[in-house]
PDB file of C-alpha atoms and ligand atoms in Angstrom:
ATOM      1  CA  MET A   1      63.844 105.150 137.862  1.00  0.00           C
ATOM      2  CA  ALA A   2      60.782 102.997 138.556  1.00  0.00           C
ATOM      3  CA  ARG A   3      58.408 104.526 141.063  1.00  0.00           C
ATOM      4  CA  THR A   4      56.949 102.862 144.111  1.00  0.00           C
ATOM      5  CA  LEU A   5      53.196 103.415 144.191  1.00  0.00           C
ATOM      6  CA  THR A   6      51.114 103.708 147.330  1.00  0.00           C
ATOM      7  CA  PHE A   7      47.431 102.812 147.008  1.00  0.00           C
ATOM      8  CA  ASP A   8      44.893 103.916 149.619  1.00  0.00           C
ATOM      9  CA  ILE A   9      41.917 101.656 148.934  1.00  0.00           C
ATOM     10  CA  PHE A  10      38.436 101.748 150.463  1.00  0.00           C
ATOM     11  CA  ARG A  11      37.548  98.485 152.193  1.00  0.00           C
ATOM     12  CA  TYR A  12      34.081  97.471 153.365  1.00  0.00           C
ATOM     13  CA  THR A  13      31.809  94.494 152.813  1.00  0.00           C
ATOM     14  CA  PRO A  14      28.265  95.546 153.785  1.00  0.00           C
ATOM     15  CA  GLN A  15      26.930  91.982 154.064  1.00  0.00           C
ATOM     16  CA  ASP A  16      29.665  91.063 156.577  1.00  0.00           C
ATOM     17  CA  LYS A  17      28.551  92.242 160.015  1.00  0.00           C
ATOM     18  CA  ASP A  18      32.146  92.318 161.269  1.00  0.00           C
ATOM     19  CA  SER A  19      33.238  94.655 158.467  1.00  0.00           C
ATOM     20  CA  ALA A  20      33.514  98.419 158.987  1.00  0.00           C
ATOM     21  CA  PRO A  21      34.366 101.056 156.335  1.00  0.00           C
ATOM     22  CA  HIS A  22      38.050 101.953 156.383  1.00  0.00           C
ATOM     23  CA  MET A  23      40.984 102.731 154.089  1.00  0.00           C
ATOM     24  CA  GLU A  24      43.798 100.238 153.608  1.00  0.00           C
ATOM     25  CA  THR A  25      47.222 100.997 152.183  1.00  0.00           C
ATOM     26  CA  PHE A  26      49.100  98.806 149.695  1.00  0.00           C
ATOM     27  CA  VAL A  27      52.549  99.462 148.220  1.00  0.00           C
ATOM     28  CA  LEU A  28      53.538  98.197 144.769  1.00  0.00           C
ATOM     29  CA  PRO A  29      56.485  98.807 142.419  1.00  0.00           C
ATOM     30  CA  GLU A  30      55.299 100.410 139.180  1.00  0.00           C
ATOM     31  CA  THR A  31      55.982  98.486 135.946  1.00  0.00           C
ATOM     32  CA  PRO A  32      56.016  99.821 132.370  1.00  0.00           C
ATOM     33  CA  SER A  33      52.537 100.437 130.877  1.00  0.00           C
ATOM     34  CA  MET A  34      50.884  99.538 134.179  1.00  0.00           C
ATOM     35  CA  THR A  35      47.136 100.187 134.307  1.00  0.00           C
ATOM     36  CA  LEU A  36      45.002 100.201 137.441  1.00  0.00           C
ATOM     37  CA  PHE A  37      43.672  96.825 136.305  1.00  0.00           C
ATOM     38  CA  ILE A  38      47.188  95.394 136.404  1.00  0.00           C
ATOM     39  CA  ALA A  39      47.952  97.081 139.733  1.00  0.00           C
ATOM     40  CA  LEU A  40      44.761  95.886 141.430  1.00  0.00           C
ATOM     41  CA  THR A  41      45.162  92.357 140.065  1.00  0.00           C
ATOM     42  CA  ARG A  42      48.725  92.218 141.411  1.00  0.00           C
ATOM     43  CA  ILE A  43      47.615  93.502 144.804  1.00  0.00           C
ATOM     44  CA  ARG A  44      44.908  90.839 144.902  1.00  0.00           C
ATOM     45  CA  GLU A  45      47.229  88.048 143.747  1.00  0.00           C
ATOM     46  CA  GLU A  46      50.277  88.998 145.829  1.00  0.00           C
ATOM     47  CA  GLN A  47      48.973  90.808 148.901  1.00  0.00           C
ATOM     48  CA  ASP A  48      45.259  90.374 149.633  1.00  0.00           C
ATOM     49  CA  PRO A  49      43.042  87.840 147.804  1.00  0.00           C
ATOM     50  CA  SER A  50      39.942  89.292 149.517  1.00  0.00           C
ATOM     51  CA  LEU A  51      40.138  92.633 147.659  1.00  0.00           C
ATOM     52  CA  GLN A  52      36.919  93.144 145.647  1.00  0.00           C
ATOM     53  CA  PHE A  53      36.761  95.026 142.352  1.00  0.00           C
ATOM     54  CA  ASP A  54      35.180  94.459 138.920  1.00  0.00           C
ATOM     55  CA  PHE A  55      36.772  94.035 135.524  1.00  0.00           C
ATOM     56  CA  CYS A  56      35.560  92.182 132.488  1.00  0.00           C
ATOM     57  CA  CYS A  57      36.764  93.450 129.105  1.00  0.00           C
ATOM     58  CA  ARG A  58      39.878  95.400 130.242  1.00  0.00           C
ATOM     59  CA  ALA A  59      39.394  97.509 127.106  1.00  0.00           C
ATOM     60  CA  GLY A  60      36.979 100.301 128.034  1.00  0.00           C
ATOM     61  CA  ILE A  61      34.000  98.443 126.567  1.00  0.00           C
ATOM     62  CA  CYS A  62      32.029  96.664 129.297  1.00  0.00           C
ATOM     63  CA  GLY A  63      31.747  99.538 131.793  1.00  0.00           C
ATOM     64  CA  ALA A  64      32.381  97.275 134.808  1.00  0.00           C
ATOM     65  CA  CYS A  65      35.460  98.979 136.240  1.00  0.00           C
ATOM     66  CA  GLY A  66      34.202 102.479 137.062  1.00  0.00           C
ATOM     67  CA  MET A  67      35.604 103.790 140.355  1.00  0.00           C
ATOM     68  CA  LEU A  68      36.728 107.044 141.974  1.00  0.00           C
ATOM     69  CA  ILE A  69      40.383 107.486 141.084  1.00  0.00           C
ATOM     70  CA  ASN A  70      41.837 110.263 143.219  1.00  0.00           C
ATOM     71  CA  GLY A  71      38.260 111.506 143.581  1.00  0.00           C
ATOM     72  CA  ARG A  72      37.338 111.458 139.888  1.00  0.00           C
ATOM     73  CA  PRO A  73      35.028 108.827 138.330  1.00  0.00           C
ATOM     74  CA  ASP A  74      36.822 106.936 135.578  1.00  0.00           C
ATOM     75  CA  LEU A  75      37.460 103.477 134.126  1.00  0.00           C
ATOM     76  CA  ALA A  76      40.248 101.731 135.997  1.00  0.00           C
ATOM     77  CA  CYS A  77      41.172  99.490 133.049  1.00  0.00           C
ATOM     78  CA  LYS A  78      41.895 102.509 130.858  1.00  0.00           C
ATOM     79  CA  THR A  79      43.808 104.460 133.489  1.00  0.00           C
ATOM     80  CA  LYS A  80      47.596 104.243 133.327  1.00  0.00           C
ATOM     81  CA  THR A  81      49.447 104.629 136.621  1.00  0.00           C
ATOM     82  CA  ALA A  82      52.029 106.762 134.764  1.00  0.00           C
ATOM     83  CA  ASP A  83      49.326 109.452 134.489  1.00  0.00           C
ATOM     84  CA  LEU A  84      48.765 109.460 138.249  1.00  0.00           C
ATOM     85  CA  PRO A  85      50.870 110.644 141.200  1.00  0.00           C
ATOM     86  CA  GLU A  86      52.730 108.118 143.342  1.00  0.00           C
ATOM     87  CA  ARG A  87      49.946 108.093 145.937  1.00  0.00           C
ATOM     88  CA  ILE A  88      46.613 106.914 144.523  1.00  0.00           C
ATOM     89  CA  THR A  89      43.275 106.832 146.334  1.00  0.00           C
ATOM     90  CA  LEU A  90      40.648 104.393 145.072  1.00  0.00           C
ATOM     91  CA  MET A  91      37.032 104.533 146.244  1.00  0.00           C
ATOM     92  CA  PRO A  92      33.861 102.851 144.917  1.00  0.00           C
ATOM     93  CA  LEU A  93      31.486 104.946 142.795  1.00  0.00           C
ATOM     94  CA  PRO A  94      28.937 106.656 145.054  1.00  0.00           C
ATOM     95  CA  ILE A  95      25.147 106.413 144.475  1.00  0.00           C
ATOM     96  CA  PHE A  96      25.245 102.766 143.341  1.00  0.00           C
ATOM     97  CA  LYS A  97      24.697  99.897 145.755  1.00  0.00           C
ATOM     98  CA  LEU A  98      28.010  98.817 147.254  1.00  0.00           C
ATOM     99  CA  VAL A  99      28.811  95.139 146.756  1.00  0.00           C
ATOM    100  CA  GLY A 100      32.163  95.328 148.543  1.00  0.00           C
ATOM    101  CA  ASP A 101      35.380  97.411 148.498  1.00  0.00           C
ATOM    102  CA  LEU A 102      35.545  98.897 144.952  1.00  0.00           C
ATOM    103  CA  SER A 103      32.724  96.803 143.494  1.00  0.00           C
ATOM    104  CA  VAL A 104      29.290  98.399 143.003  1.00  0.00           C
ATOM    105  CA  ASP A 105      26.039  97.158 141.463  1.00  0.00           C
ATOM    106  CA  THR A 106      25.473  99.483 138.501  1.00  0.00           C
ATOM    107  CA  GLY A 107      23.250  96.853 136.831  1.00  0.00           C
ATOM    108  CA  ARG A 108      20.401  97.363 139.301  1.00  0.00           C
ATOM    109  CA  TRP A 109      20.457 101.165 138.791  1.00  0.00           C
ATOM    110  CA  PHE A 110      20.491 100.871 134.993  1.00  0.00           C
ATOM    111  CA  ARG A 111      17.725  98.238 134.962  1.00  0.00           C
ATOM    112  CA  GLU A 112      15.478 100.504 137.026  1.00  0.00           C
ATOM    113  CA  MET A 113      16.326 103.522 134.869  1.00  0.00           C
ATOM    114  CA  TYR A 114      15.584 101.624 131.626  1.00  0.00           C
ATOM    115  CA  SER A 115      12.251 100.536 132.983  1.00  0.00           C
ATOM    116  CA  ARG A 116      11.388 104.110 134.108  1.00  0.00           C
ATOM    117  CA  VAL A 117      12.207 105.716 130.750  1.00  0.00           C
ATOM    118  CA  GLY A 118      10.696 102.847 128.701  1.00  0.00           C
ATOM    119  CA  SER A 119      13.988 102.122 126.987  1.00  0.00           C
ATOM    120  CA  TRP A 120      12.657 100.442 123.869  1.00  0.00           C
ATOM    121  CA  VAL A 121      10.995 101.518 120.602  1.00  0.00           C
ATOM    122  CA  HIS A 122       7.322 102.158 121.382  1.00  0.00           C
ATOM    123  CA  THR A 123       5.232 101.402 118.297  1.00  0.00           C
ATOM    124  CA  ASP A 124       1.806 100.047 117.402  1.00  0.00           C
ATOM    125  CA  LYS A 125       3.192  98.361 114.302  1.00  0.00           C
ATOM    126  CA  VAL A 126       2.956  94.596 114.433  1.00  0.00           C
ATOM    127  CA  PHE A 127       6.321  92.965 113.705  1.00  0.00           C
ATOM    128  CA  ASP A 128       6.374  91.187 110.372  1.00  0.00           C
ATOM    129  CA  PRO A 129       9.372  88.829 110.172  1.00  0.00           C
ATOM    130  CA  LEU A 130       8.988  88.589 106.364  1.00  0.00           C
ATOM    131  CA  ALA A 131       8.952  92.340 105.705  1.00  0.00           C
ATOM    132  CA  GLN A 132      12.035  94.141 104.440  1.00  0.00           C
ATOM    133  CA  GLU A 133      13.953  96.183 106.986  1.00  0.00           C
ATOM    134  CA  GLU A 134      12.725  99.752 107.243  1.00  0.00           C
ATOM    135  CA  ARG A 135      15.254 102.139 105.778  1.00  0.00           C
ATOM    136  CA  MET A 136      16.688 104.998 107.788  1.00  0.00           C
ATOM    137  CA  ASP A 137      18.670 108.010 106.670  1.00  0.00           C
ATOM    138  CA  ASN A 138      22.397 107.309 107.227  1.00  0.00           C
ATOM    139  CA  ALA A 139      23.053 110.574 109.050  1.00  0.00           C
ATOM    140  CA  LEU A 140      20.153 109.938 111.431  1.00  0.00           C
ATOM    141  CA  ALA A 141      21.276 106.345 112.024  1.00  0.00           C
ATOM    142  CA  ASN A 142      24.732 107.681 112.910  1.00  0.00           C
ATOM    143  CA  ASP A 143      23.241 110.242 115.312  1.00  0.00           C
ATOM    144  CA  ILE A 144      21.325 107.474 117.078  1.00  0.00           C
ATOM    145  CA  TYR A 145      24.379 105.210 117.128  1.00  0.00           C
ATOM    146  CA  GLU A 146      26.398 108.010 118.730  1.00  0.00           C
ATOM    147  CA  LEU A 147      24.025 107.966 121.719  1.00  0.00           C
ATOM    148  CA  GLU A 148      23.988 104.151 121.805  1.00  0.00           C
ATOM    149  CA  ARG A 149      27.706 104.119 122.618  1.00  0.00           C
ATOM    150  CA  CYS A 150      27.019 104.455 126.370  1.00  0.00           C
ATOM    151  CA  ILE A 151      28.695 101.522 128.160  1.00  0.00           C
ATOM    152  CA  GLU A 152      26.691 101.951 131.405  1.00  0.00           C
ATOM    153  CA  CYS A 153      29.815 102.578 133.468  1.00  0.00           C
ATOM    154  CA  GLY A 154      27.990 104.962 135.822  1.00  0.00           C
ATOM    155  CA  CYS A 155      30.749 107.600 135.838  1.00  0.00           C
ATOM    156  CA  CYS A 156      28.369 110.390 134.763  1.00  0.00           C
ATOM    157  CA  ILE A 157      25.972 109.496 137.579  1.00  0.00           C
ATOM    158  CA  ALA A 158      28.751 109.358 140.177  1.00  0.00           C
ATOM    159  CA  GLY A 159      30.044 112.751 138.996  1.00  0.00           C
ATOM    160  CA  CYS A 160      26.625 114.450 139.063  1.00  0.00           C
ATOM    161  CA  GLY A 161      25.754 116.855 141.893  1.00  0.00           C
ATOM    162  CA  THR A 162      22.004 116.410 141.384  1.00  0.00           C
ATOM    163  CA  ALA A 163      22.260 112.607 141.478  1.00  0.00           C
ATOM    164  CA  ARG A 164      24.042 112.946 144.850  1.00  0.00           C
ATOM    165  CA  MET A 165      21.131 115.007 146.207  1.00  0.00           C
ATOM    166  CA  ARG A 166      18.161 113.334 144.517  1.00  0.00           C
ATOM    167  CA  GLN A 167      18.049 109.581 144.745  1.00  0.00           C
ATOM    168  CA  ASP A 168      15.615 109.263 141.808  1.00  0.00           C
ATOM    169  CA  PHE A 169      17.360 111.652 139.408  1.00  0.00           C
ATOM    170  CA  LEU A 170      17.686 110.001 135.983  1.00  0.00           C
ATOM    171  CA  GLY A 171      21.127 111.494 135.433  1.00  0.00           C
ATOM    172  CA  ALA A 172      22.881 112.072 132.150  1.00  0.00           C
ATOM    173  CA  ALA A 173      22.819 108.372 131.220  1.00  0.00           C
ATOM    174  CA  GLY A 174      19.026 108.222 131.678  1.00  0.00           C
ATOM    175  CA  LEU A 175      18.366 111.508 129.905  1.00  0.00           C
ATOM    176  CA  ASN A 176      20.681 110.468 127.075  1.00  0.00           C
ATOM    177  CA  ARG A 177      18.589 107.313 126.723  1.00  0.00           C
ATOM    178  CA  VAL A 178      15.415 109.371 126.304  1.00  0.00           C
ATOM    179  CA  ALA A 179      17.120 111.635 123.740  1.00  0.00           C
ATOM    180  CA  ARG A 180      18.085 108.511 121.786  1.00  0.00           C
ATOM    181  CA  PHE A 181      14.449 107.382 121.444  1.00  0.00           C
ATOM    182  CA  MET A 182      13.214 110.905 120.682  1.00  0.00           C
ATOM    183  CA  LEU A 183      15.538 110.886 117.672  1.00  0.00           C
ATOM    184  CA  ASP A 184      14.254 107.508 116.480  1.00  0.00           C
ATOM    185  CA  PRO A 185      11.435 107.914 113.926  1.00  0.00           C
ATOM    186  CA  ARG A 186      10.184 104.394 114.715  1.00  0.00           C
ATOM    187  CA  ASP A 187       9.273 105.439 118.269  1.00  0.00           C
ATOM    188  CA  GLN A 188       5.722 106.791 118.234  1.00  0.00           C
ATOM    189  CA  ARG A 189       5.790 108.428 121.682  1.00  0.00           C
ATOM    190  CA  THR A 190       4.547 112.012 121.701  1.00  0.00           C
ATOM    191  CA  GLU A 191       6.228 115.004 123.349  1.00  0.00           C
ATOM    192  CA  THR A 192       3.533 114.888 126.032  1.00  0.00           C
ATOM    193  CA  GLU A 193       4.343 111.261 126.787  1.00  0.00           C
ATOM    194  CA  TYR A 194       8.046 112.059 127.075  1.00  0.00           C
ATOM    195  CA  PHE A 195       7.153 115.003 129.316  1.00  0.00           C
ATOM    196  CA  GLU A 196       5.415 112.580 131.684  1.00  0.00           C
ATOM    197  CA  VAL A 197       8.718 110.678 131.984  1.00  0.00           C
ATOM    198  CA  ILE A 198      11.305 113.475 132.261  1.00  0.00           C
ATOM    199  CA  GLY A 199       9.391 116.757 132.741  1.00  0.00           C
ATOM    200  CA  ASP A 200      10.158 117.177 136.456  1.00  0.00           C
ATOM    201  CA  ASP A 201      13.004 117.528 138.960  1.00  0.00           C
ATOM    202  CA  GLU A 202      13.841 113.821 138.739  1.00  0.00           C
ATOM    203  CA  GLY A 203      14.248 114.385 135.008  1.00  0.00           C
ATOM    204  CA  ILE A 204      15.548 117.235 132.876  1.00  0.00           C
ATOM    205  CA  PHE A 205      14.438 120.067 135.187  1.00  0.00           C
ATOM    206  CA  GLY A 206      16.578 118.700 138.031  1.00  0.00           C
ATOM    207  CA  CYS A 207      19.725 119.050 135.920  1.00  0.00           C
ATOM    208  CA  MET A 208      21.876 121.999 137.029  1.00  0.00           C
ATOM    209  CA  GLY A 209      23.756 122.091 133.729  1.00  0.00           C
ATOM    210  CA  LEU A 210      27.271 122.236 135.169  1.00  0.00           C
ATOM    211  CA  LEU A 211      28.282 119.302 132.950  1.00  0.00           C
ATOM    212  CA  GLY A 212      30.344 117.219 135.342  1.00  0.00           C
ATOM    213  CA  CYS A 213      28.764 114.319 133.442  1.00  0.00           C
ATOM    214  CA  GLU A 214      30.269 115.254 130.092  1.00  0.00           C
ATOM    215  CA  ASP A 215      33.649 115.987 131.716  1.00  0.00           C
ATOM    216  CA  VAL A 216      33.944 112.470 133.152  1.00  0.00           C
ATOM    217  CA  CYS A 217      32.249 110.342 130.452  1.00  0.00           C
ATOM    218  CA  PRO A 218      35.048 107.997 129.318  1.00  0.00           C
ATOM    219  CA  LYS A 219      33.345 107.394 125.971  1.00  0.00           C
ATOM    220  CA  GLY A 220      33.019 111.096 125.136  1.00  0.00           C
ATOM    221  CA  LEU A 221      29.254 111.028 124.624  1.00  0.00           C
ATOM    222  CA  PRO A 222      27.806 114.421 123.600  1.00  0.00           C
ATOM    223  CA  LEU A 223      25.872 114.761 126.858  1.00  0.00           C
ATOM    224  CA  GLN A 224      25.885 118.559 126.873  1.00  0.00           C
ATOM    225  CA  ASN A 225      24.075 118.656 123.517  1.00  0.00           C
ATOM    226  CA  GLN A 226      21.503 116.085 124.623  1.00  0.00           C
ATOM    227  CA  LEU A 227      20.738 117.869 127.885  1.00  0.00           C
ATOM    228  CA  GLY A 228      20.299 121.160 126.004  1.00  0.00           C
ATOM    229  CA  PHE A 229      18.081 119.464 123.400  1.00  0.00           C
ATOM    230  CA  LEU A 230      15.851 117.908 126.067  1.00  0.00           C
ATOM    231  CA  ARG A 231      15.667 121.131 128.091  1.00  0.00           C
ATOM    232  CA  ARG A 232      14.439 123.057 125.034  1.00  0.00           C
ATOM    233  CA  LYS A 233      11.963 120.344 124.015  1.00  0.00           C
ATOM    234  CA  MET A 234      10.534 119.834 127.477  1.00  0.00           C
ATOM    235  CA  GLY A 235      10.488 123.593 128.210  1.00  0.00           C
ATOM    236  CA  LEU A 236       8.292 124.088 125.145  1.00  0.00           C
ATOM    237  CA  ALA A 237       6.155 121.098 126.117  1.00  0.00           C
ATOM    238  CA  ALA A 238       5.679 122.657 129.577  1.00  0.00           C
ATOM    239  CA  ILE A 239       4.565 125.990 128.075  1.00  0.00           C
ATOM    240  CA  LYS A 240       2.114 124.211 125.761  1.00  0.00           C
ATOM    241  CA  ARG A 241       0.574 122.366 128.713  1.00  0.00           C
ATOM    242  CA  PHE A 242      -0.363 125.635 130.349  1.00  0.00           C
ATOM    243  CA  LEU A 243      -1.612 127.381 127.213  1.00  0.00           C
ATOM    244  CA  PRO A 244      -5.260 126.438 126.539  1.00  0.00           C
ATOM    245  CA  GLY A 245      -5.731 124.728 123.200  1.00  0.00           C
ATOM    246  CA  LYS A 246      -1.977 124.078 122.700  1.00  0.00           C
ATOM    247  CA  GLY A 247      -1.642 120.657 124.393  1.00  0.00           C
TER     248      GLY A 247
HETATM  249  S1  SF4 B 301      24.816 118.701 133.762  1.00  0.00           S
HETATM  250 FE1  SF4 B 301      22.989 117.790 134.718  1.00  0.00          FE
HETATM  251  S2  SF4 B 301      23.200 115.562 134.424  1.00  0.00           S
HETATM  252 FE2  SF4 B 301      25.228 116.513 134.028  1.00  0.00          FE
HETATM  253  S3  SF4 B 301      26.342 116.386 135.988  1.00  0.00           S
HETATM  254 FE3  SF4 B 301      25.319 118.406 135.932  1.00  0.00          FE
HETATM  255  S4  SF4 B 301      23.308 118.077 136.929  1.00  0.00           S
HETATM  256 FE4  SF4 B 301      24.147 116.043 136.413  1.00  0.00          FE
HETATM  257  S1  SF4 B 302      26.976 108.336 129.426  1.00  0.00           S
HETATM  258 FE1  SF4 B 302      29.211 108.010 129.523  1.00  0.00          FE
HETATM  259  S2  SF4 B 302      29.712 108.176 131.708  1.00  0.00           S
HETATM  260 FE2  SF4 B 302      27.488 107.898 131.560  1.00  0.00          FE
HETATM  261  S3  SF4 B 302      27.183 105.703 131.822  1.00  0.00           S
HETATM  262 FE3  SF4 B 302      27.299 106.129 129.597  1.00  0.00          FE
HETATM  263  S4  SF4 B 302      29.454 105.841 129.051  1.00  0.00           S
HETATM  264 FE4  SF4 B 302      29.372 105.989 131.284  1.00  0.00          FE
HETATM  265  S1  FES B 303      36.964  96.341 132.393  1.00  0.00           S
HETATM  266 FE1  FES B 303      35.496  96.758 130.844  1.00  0.00          FE
HETATM  267  S2  FES B 303      35.449  98.929 130.781  1.00  0.00           S
HETATM  268 FE2  FES B 303      37.034  98.500 132.182  1.00  0.00          FE
END
């Protein structure tokens, strides 16, 4: 028998001075293969056109639809209501700037993070448009591609205890970005230069290693391995800094 779903949804529009944070309840009959995208769209079309939430690709690719689903960060477009209980609580991702209701501005956070970690290949080589492409070992190219699969959904940041306590913590997405460039032989940054970016409590040494990030990453990025890799690298870099003649 088809279930009747009850949605408790966070409502608040910060730029509206008459708005106050509260939960609002909506009831909807479940349909076969219903996702949260379908449910939220129906609620907006049939019950409340002012409900704010973000979707773009509806296929787990754009990263726009991250939200707290019964307390856990996940992509709403990929989440089937059949996998959830009849009562579903939806909240916006914490840490990111709230736009309204379930919509948050992850773009601002990621832009700032990319600028902090220098998220581009740093090289002195002058680009020659006529030169042949530089070759790269296939296995290494695959390793780099694996880390490039991040869709910037923000789930790992929202699920991170350190990010909740430290506003400037780079989080797994930021640290993963650094690991990606460390792997890239075209990037000429030295260990010392990377240490300047992530060798403190806002970087790798703030990470408590409990791996909430890897648990909630909807794209299955190998975050645990990257955090371990960076911790070893930056730990050694820290020791070298304090040993005379080793820097
Ligand atoms: S392992 Fe580190 S980055 Fe991942 S959730 Fe825990 S503190 Fe955050
Ligand atoms: S690492 Fe995973 S959870 Fe974090 S932003 Fe990228 S895709 Fe989302
Ligand atoms: S709408 Fe693009 S990932 Fe969900």
